[in-house]
Amino acid sequence: FGITINQISLTALIIALGLLVDNAIVVVESILVKREHGKDAVTAAVEAGLELKTPLLVSSLTTVAAFMPIGLAKSAVGEYTADIFYVVGIALLTSWVMAMTFVPMLSTVALKTPATNGDASEPFAGRWYGYYRDILGTALRCRIRFLLIIVLLFTLAMGGMTQVRQEFIAPSEDPVFSAKLELPLGTSIESSQSIIADVDNFIEETYFAPETGEPLVRNWLTFIGEGGPRFQLSLNPPNPNPANTFLVANTLDGKDVVEVIAGIEQYVRENHPDLAAQVKRLDNGPPVDYPIIVRISGNDIDTLYRLADRVAEFLYGQPQVASAQNSWGLQTKKLSVSVDQELARRAGVTSEDVAYSLQAGLTGIELTQYREDDELIPVTLRTVAADRQDFSKLDGLSVYSQSTGNNVPLKQVADVALVFEPGIIERRDRDRTLSLNVQLRPEATAAEVVAILKPWLAEAALEWPAGHGYEIGGETESSGDANASIAAELPMAGMVILLLLVGQFNSLRRPAIILSTIPLGLIGVTFGLLIANSTFGFFTILGVISLSGIIINNAIVLLDRIAIEITEYGRSQADAIMNACQQRLRPILLTTATTVLGMTPLLWGGTAMFKPMAITIIFGLAFATALTLLVVPVLYAMFFRVSFADR
């Protein structure tokens, strides 16, 4: 299917590792039970396959459908993570085919469990089955109180989720970092080279070859006046400009990156205050230039600068903020030449004549080229340096009229003034937009700063002049766009899951039971994130989606067994619930264990990007298993009015 081996597809394989054995476990467990009840190997294998082919196919398809929003999301993050949907889908559907063919066949040879007479009066006589029966019986008899406890836990979990730190996608842990070093617009390449040489010298003396201590930097490379190559998908180098420099460095260890970044930032801040330094680890997800960007839009340039200064003053008052750089930079000196068109017409001079004469006098005009060996050397006409640098002499600059051939002093046809103007004027949606690029201190997150900034901006904007507004970009904007792109596809995935469940059970109450248990998995998710001091971000949401598919899978297997107990064995609804729950206890616990163990490589050996997803699935599934084994039968008893008062 043209899917490459990459970080995302490998993660999908690890997710699938815990899921694809679920079908085989359920089939083998069913064969084992039938063999223990006197069926021969072939009969047990065939009956188990026929009994489970439809519920396992539906459960596999619903799990795949739970990942559908990831594959269909129309955003950069959706494109980045789409392989999870395809790889998991292929793995699960293949596992269903294997569970219906190869696994039953192999069980006739490899499963050596001796057959019994099938007359055992108590097939679930183990101690753990006894504990489970006691707990399940209590929950079924006290169903209202039990569900109130679950609702209370869910409410506490939702409150606890507000205490979880939010982070869109964790940065890379590789021993690599990059730096964008930007001087004020208009800075010459010679000035940039001089300042960057000083920064290079600091890195060499402090981290590459220090007089004392161990070196921390293996090597580094600077691109002065350009952004350098885009050697990683998530890298977004600066635009070519004499004022811009891009630096890439390799440290000896990933743990050293934080120390080196802090040292470079402090040195630049103390020795080169005009140099805006953005030093950070490489991004794992789609590129996000700055954690927070405050965009202020309006027509009046002076007002935009004034409003930006007020916002920057507030931001610098927050301890989490390291810097807030103005994207337009400081206003720079510019030569303003205002041509008086009436006087110019009388003198026979056009605006083009004025511009051409100014270029000839200040910048210079290339007249011809001189060839020396294999080099072409331009010959440029311009005034002497003393005249170019003396502003007072511009008034006497001769303007040559191309129509009349006469020379006219510049002062006669134009007013010359020295003014301060922005070096660059950016527009967004056709409006002048000045951005404040905010960098945060280590351990600070964009979400906590935005939570403080939003209400302050909303109140401050009430006093702004008409026509001026703001918006907050950066990490929170990227996170919102990514989440919105997935949320837009959730209704389609939900409809597919609902249709599959209704088609499987030919009922609305049973799908309602399954779908009502999905949000309760968040109880374990919140507990796990708080215990592990992890963050809630995009990959946490992917974990929740994965978790919902697994919860649906387990619930389908359990409800299908209840239906089999009623239709094929003629048991009462109460007996069917108790027998089905005990029959599915072992496979559900085993599938949970395999999924949890499948996530441990991401938890212990994976990158920081995938750890929140692993924590979400591990802790969420551990609690969701209890939900499947307790809440599903309790809801079934309520929906179908099954009484357990005499049990």
PDB file of N, CA and C in Angstrom, residues 277-333:
ATOM      1  N   ALA A 277      17.157  35.378  19.662  1.00  0.00           N
ATOM      2  CA  ALA A 277      17.603  33.985  19.582  1.00  0.00           C
ATOM      3  C   ALA A 277      16.457  33.050  19.949  1.00  0.00           C
ATOM      4  N   GLN A 278      16.114  32.158  19.047  1.00  0.00           N
ATOM      5  CA  GLN A 278      15.150  31.095  19.329  1.00  0.00           C
ATOM      6  C   GLN A 278      15.912  29.778  19.276  1.00  0.00           C
ATOM      7  N   VAL A 279      16.278  29.274  20.445  1.00  0.00           N
ATOM      8  CA  VAL A 279      17.072  28.051  20.557  1.00  0.00           C
ATOM      9  C   VAL A 279      16.168  26.969  21.144  1.00  0.00           C
ATOM     10  N   LYS A 280      16.034  25.842  20.469  1.00  0.00           N
ATOM     11  CA  LYS A 280      15.119  24.807  20.950  1.00  0.00           C
ATOM     12  C   LYS A 280      15.490  23.456  20.358  1.00  0.00           C
ATOM     13  N   ARG A 281      14.931  22.420  20.976  1.00  0.00           N
ATOM     14  CA  ARG A 281      15.065  21.078  20.426  1.00  0.00           C
ATOM     15  C   ARG A 281      14.301  20.981  19.102  1.00  0.00           C
ATOM     16  N   LEU A 282      14.582  19.942  18.358  1.00  0.00           N
ATOM     17  CA  LEU A 282      13.833  19.709  17.133  1.00  0.00           C
ATOM     18  C   LEU A 282      12.407  19.286  17.476  1.00  0.00           C
ATOM     19  N   ASP A 283      11.470  19.672  16.628  1.00  0.00           N
ATOM     20  CA  ASP A 283      10.071  19.297  16.841  1.00  0.00           C
ATOM     21  C   ASP A 283       9.841  17.864  16.399  1.00  0.00           C
ATOM     22  N   ASN A 284       8.913  17.201  17.069  1.00  0.00           N
ATOM     23  CA  ASN A 284       8.520  15.848  16.672  1.00  0.00           C
ATOM     24  C   ASN A 284       7.379  15.869  15.670  1.00  0.00           C
ATOM     25  N   GLY A 285       6.453  16.784  15.853  1.00  0.00           N
ATOM     26  CA  GLY A 285       5.302  16.862  14.966  1.00  0.00           C
ATOM     27  C   GLY A 285       5.515  17.898  13.883  1.00  0.00           C
ATOM     28  N   PRO A 286       4.429  18.344  13.261  1.00  0.00           N
ATOM     29  CA  PRO A 286       4.532  19.432  12.290  1.00  0.00           C
ATOM     30  C   PRO A 286       5.160  20.669  12.922  1.00  0.00           C
ATOM     31  N   PRO A 287       5.888  21.464  12.131  1.00  0.00           N
ATOM     32  CA  PRO A 287       6.629  22.585  12.711  1.00  0.00           C
ATOM     33  C   PRO A 287       5.724  23.643  13.336  1.00  0.00           C
ATOM     34  N   VAL A 288       6.091  24.061  14.538  1.00  0.00           N
ATOM     35  CA  VAL A 288       5.433  25.171  15.222  1.00  0.00           C
ATOM     36  C   VAL A 288       6.529  26.182  15.540  1.00  0.00           C
ATOM     37  N   ASP A 289       6.469  27.350  14.891  1.00  0.00           N
ATOM     38  CA  ASP A 289       7.570  28.305  15.021  1.00  0.00           C
ATOM     39  C   ASP A 289       7.790  28.743  16.458  1.00  0.00           C
ATOM     40  N   TYR A 290       6.718  29.138  17.138  1.00  0.00           N
ATOM     41  CA  TYR A 290       6.834  29.626  18.518  1.00  0.00           C
ATOM     42  C   TYR A 290       5.701  29.032  19.346  1.00  0.00           C
ATOM     43  N   PRO A 291       5.933  28.805  20.632  1.00  0.00           N
ATOM     44  CA  PRO A 291       4.862  28.263  21.480  1.00  0.00           C
ATOM     45  C   PRO A 291       3.620  29.146  21.480  1.00  0.00           C
ATOM     46  N   ILE A 292       3.836  30.466  21.517  1.00  0.00           N
ATOM     47  CA  ILE A 292       2.713  31.410  21.523  1.00  0.00           C
ATOM     48  C   ILE A 292       3.041  32.542  20.555  1.00  0.00           C
ATOM     49  N   ILE A 293       2.077  32.903  19.738  1.00  0.00           N
ATOM     50  CA  ILE A 293       2.201  34.056  18.845  1.00  0.00           C
ATOM     51  C   ILE A 293       0.963  34.917  19.051  1.00  0.00           C
ATOM     52  N   VAL A 294       1.167  36.163  19.438  1.00  0.00           N
ATOM     53  CA  VAL A 294       0.060  37.105  19.598  1.00  0.00           C
ATOM     54  C   VAL A 294       0.045  38.004  18.367  1.00  0.00           C
ATOM     55  N   ARG A 295      -0.981  37.887  17.544  1.00  0.00           N
ATOM     56  CA  ARG A 295      -1.081  38.674  16.318  1.00  0.00           C
ATOM     57  C   ARG A 295      -2.027  39.851  16.554  1.00  0.00           C
ATOM     58  N   ILE A 296      -1.528  41.058  16.328  1.00  0.00           N
ATOM     59  CA  ILE A 296      -2.310  42.279  16.504  1.00  0.00           C
ATOM     60  C   ILE A 296      -2.511  42.906  15.130  1.00  0.00           C
ATOM     61  N   SER A 297      -3.768  43.086  14.744  1.00  0.00           N
ATOM     62  CA  SER A 297      -4.082  43.572  13.403  1.00  0.00           C
ATOM     63  C   SER A 297      -4.727  44.949  13.469  1.00  0.00           C
ATOM     64  N   GLY A 298      -4.489  45.739  12.435  1.00  0.00           N
ATOM     65  CA  GLY A 298      -5.075  47.075  12.343  1.00  0.00           C
ATOM     66  C   GLY A 298      -4.451  47.835  11.189  1.00  0.00           C
ATOM     67  N   ASN A 299      -4.856  49.075  11.010  1.00  0.00           N
ATOM     68  CA  ASN A 299      -4.370  49.882   9.891  1.00  0.00           C
ATOM     69  C   ASN A 299      -3.247  50.835  10.275  1.00  0.00           C
ATOM     70  N   ASP A 300      -3.292  51.377  11.474  1.00  0.00           N
ATOM     71  CA  ASP A 300      -2.334  52.404  11.866  1.00  0.00           C
ATOM     72  C   ASP A 300      -1.073  51.761  12.431  1.00  0.00           C
ATOM     73  N   ILE A 301       0.064  52.056  11.824  1.00  0.00           N
ATOM     74  CA  ILE A 301       1.323  51.421  12.218  1.00  0.00           C
ATOM     75  C   ILE A 301       1.727  51.838  13.629  1.00  0.00           C
ATOM     76  N   ASP A 302       1.639  53.127  13.942  1.00  0.00           N
ATOM     77  CA  ASP A 302       2.037  53.589  15.276  1.00  0.00           C
ATOM     78  C   ASP A 302       1.169  52.962  16.359  1.00  0.00           C
ATOM     79  N   THR A 303      -0.124  52.830  16.072  1.00  0.00           N
ATOM     80  CA  THR A 303      -1.016  52.203  17.055  1.00  0.00           C
ATOM     81  C   THR A 303      -0.650  50.740  17.259  1.00  0.00           C
ATOM     82  N   LEU A 304      -0.304  50.046  16.189  1.00  0.00           N
ATOM     83  CA  LEU A 304       0.091  48.641  16.312  1.00  0.00           C
ATOM     84  C   LEU A 304       1.331  48.502  17.189  1.00  0.00           C
ATOM     85  N   TYR A 305       2.301  49.375  16.990  1.00  0.00           N
ATOM     86  CA  TYR A 305       3.509  49.327  17.826  1.00  0.00           C
ATOM     87  C   TYR A 305       3.162  49.610  19.289  1.00  0.00           C
ATOM     88  N   ARG A 306       2.280  50.576  19.510  1.00  0.00           N
ATOM     89  CA  ARG A 306       1.923  50.923  20.887  1.00  0.00           C
ATOM     90  C   ARG A 306       1.190  49.773  21.575  1.00  0.00           C
ATOM     91  N   LEU A 307       0.259  49.149  20.865  1.00  0.00           N
ATOM     92  CA  LEU A 307      -0.472  48.016  21.451  1.00  0.00           C
ATOM     93  C   LEU A 307       0.458  46.832  21.693  1.00  0.00           C
ATOM     94  N   ALA A 308       1.381  46.608  20.756  1.00  0.00           N
ATOM     95  CA  ALA A 308       2.328  45.502  20.922  1.00  0.00           C
ATOM     96  C   ALA A 308       3.211  45.713  22.144  1.00  0.00           C
ATOM     97  N   ASP A 309       3.612  46.958  22.385  1.00  0.00           N
ATOM     98  CA  ASP A 309       4.433  47.246  23.572  1.00  0.00           C
ATOM     99  C   ASP A 309       3.662  46.948  24.857  1.00  0.00           C
ATOM    100  N   ARG A 310       2.352  47.243  24.880  1.00  0.00           N
ATOM    101  CA  ARG A 310       1.545  46.967  26.078  1.00  0.00           C
ATOM    102  C   ARG A 310       1.411  45.469  26.317  1.00  0.00           C
ATOM    103  N   VAL A 311       1.190  44.721  25.232  1.00  0.00           N
ATOM    104  CA  VAL A 311       1.071  43.267  25.372  1.00  0.00           C
ATOM    105  C   VAL A 311       2.409  42.662  25.800  1.00  0.00           C
ATOM    106  N   ALA A 312       3.495  43.153  25.204  1.00  0.00           N
ATOM    107  CA  ALA A 312       4.819  42.638  25.569  1.00  0.00           C
ATOM    108  C   ALA A 312       5.139  42.933  27.028  1.00  0.00           C
ATOM    109  N   GLU A 313       4.742  44.102  27.495  1.00  0.00           N
ATOM    110  CA  GLU A 313       4.980  44.442  28.902  1.00  0.00           C
ATOM    111  C   GLU A 313       4.248  43.472  29.827  1.00  0.00           C
ATOM    112  N   PHE A 314       3.016  43.122  29.461  1.00  0.00           N
ATOM    113  CA  PHE A 314       2.271  42.155  30.275  1.00  0.00           C
ATOM    114  C   PHE A 314       2.938  40.778  30.235  1.00  0.00           C
ATOM    115  N   LEU A 315       3.379  40.369  29.043  1.00  0.00           N
ATOM    116  CA  LEU A 315       3.990  39.048  28.913  1.00  0.00           C
ATOM    117  C   LEU A 315       5.282  38.949  29.716  1.00  0.00           C
ATOM    118  N   TYR A 316       6.086  40.000  29.675  1.00  0.00           N
ATOM    119  CA  TYR A 316       7.347  39.962  30.433  1.00  0.00           C
ATOM    120  C   TYR A 316       7.096  39.945  31.942  1.00  0.00           C
ATOM    121  N   GLY A 317       5.889  40.287  32.344  1.00  0.00           N
ATOM    122  CA  GLY A 317       5.553  40.209  33.763  1.00  0.00           C
ATOM    123  C   GLY A 317       5.195  38.807  34.218  1.00  0.00           C
ATOM    124  N   GLN A 318       5.102  37.856  33.270  1.00  0.00           N
ATOM    125  CA  GLN A 318       4.784  36.471  33.625  1.00  0.00           C
ATOM    126  C   GLN A 318       6.078  35.683  33.795  1.00  0.00           C
ATOM    127  N   PRO A 319       6.225  34.947  34.885  1.00  0.00           N
ATOM    128  CA  PRO A 319       7.484  34.225  35.129  1.00  0.00           C
ATOM    129  C   PRO A 319       7.758  33.123  34.109  1.00  0.00           C
ATOM    130  N   GLN A 320       6.725  32.640  33.411  1.00  0.00           N
ATOM    131  CA  GLN A 320       6.941  31.556  32.447  1.00  0.00           C
ATOM    132  C   GLN A 320       7.519  32.054  31.121  1.00  0.00           C
ATOM    133  N   VAL A 321       7.470  33.379  30.875  1.00  0.00           N
ATOM    134  CA  VAL A 321       7.853  33.937  29.575  1.00  0.00           C
ATOM    135  C   VAL A 321       9.331  34.318  29.590  1.00  0.00           C
ATOM    136  N   ALA A 322      10.063  33.820  28.588  1.00  0.00           N
ATOM    137  CA  ALA A 322      11.481  34.157  28.463  1.00  0.00           C
ATOM    138  C   ALA A 322      11.682  35.386  27.580  1.00  0.00           C
ATOM    139  N   SER A 323      10.913  35.490  26.495  1.00  0.00           N
ATOM    140  CA  SER A 323      11.046  36.648  25.609  1.00  0.00           C
ATOM    141  C   SER A 323       9.785  36.799  24.783  1.00  0.00           C
ATOM    142  N   ALA A 324       9.568  38.010  24.280  1.00  0.00           N
ATOM    143  CA  ALA A 324       8.443  38.311  23.387  1.00  0.00           C
ATOM    144  C   ALA A 324       8.970  39.256  22.317  1.00  0.00           C
ATOM    145  N   GLN A 325       9.327  38.715  21.161  1.00  0.00           N
ATOM    146  CA  GLN A 325       9.971  39.477  20.103  1.00  0.00           C
ATOM    147  C   GLN A 325       8.950  40.002  19.109  1.00  0.00           C
ATOM    148  N   ASN A 326       9.152  41.267  18.726  1.00  0.00           N
ATOM    149  CA  ASN A 326       8.303  41.917  17.736  1.00  0.00           C
ATOM    150  C   ASN A 326       8.716  41.453  16.340  1.00  0.00           C
ATOM    151  N   SER A 327       7.778  40.891  15.561  1.00  0.00           N
ATOM    152  CA  SER A 327       8.130  40.342  14.243  1.00  0.00           C
ATOM    153  C   SER A 327       8.494  41.432  13.237  1.00  0.00           C
ATOM    154  N   TRP A 328       8.037  42.664  13.444  1.00  0.00           N
ATOM    155  CA  TRP A 328       8.397  43.754  12.545  1.00  0.00           C
ATOM    156  C   TRP A 328       9.748  44.348  12.895  1.00  0.00           C
ATOM    157  N   GLY A 329      10.223  44.059  14.094  1.00  0.00           N
ATOM    158  CA  GLY A 329      11.483  44.632  14.531  1.00  0.00           C
ATOM    159  C   GLY A 329      11.348  46.100  14.902  1.00  0.00           C
ATOM    160  N   LEU A 330      12.445  46.685  15.331  1.00  0.00           N
ATOM    161  CA  LEU A 330      12.455  48.108  15.665  1.00  0.00           C
ATOM    162  C   LEU A 330      12.327  48.943  14.393  1.00  0.00           C
ATOM    163  N   GLN A 331      11.734  50.106  14.534  1.00  0.00           N
ATOM    164  CA  GLN A 331      11.632  50.991  13.377  1.00  0.00           C
ATOM    165  C   GLN A 331      13.030  51.481  12.994  1.00  0.00           C
ATOM    166  N   THR A 332      13.293  51.456  11.698  1.00  0.00           N
ATOM    167  CA  THR A 332      14.625  51.814  11.195  1.00  0.00           C
ATOM    168  C   THR A 332      14.568  53.128  10.424  1.00  0.00           C
ATOM    169  N   LYS A 333      15.758  53.749  10.305  1.00  0.00           N
ATOM    170  CA  LYS A 333      15.860  55.013   9.567  1.00  0.00           C
ATOM    171  C   LYS A 333      15.698  54.768   8.066  1.00  0.00           C
TER     172      LYS A 333
END
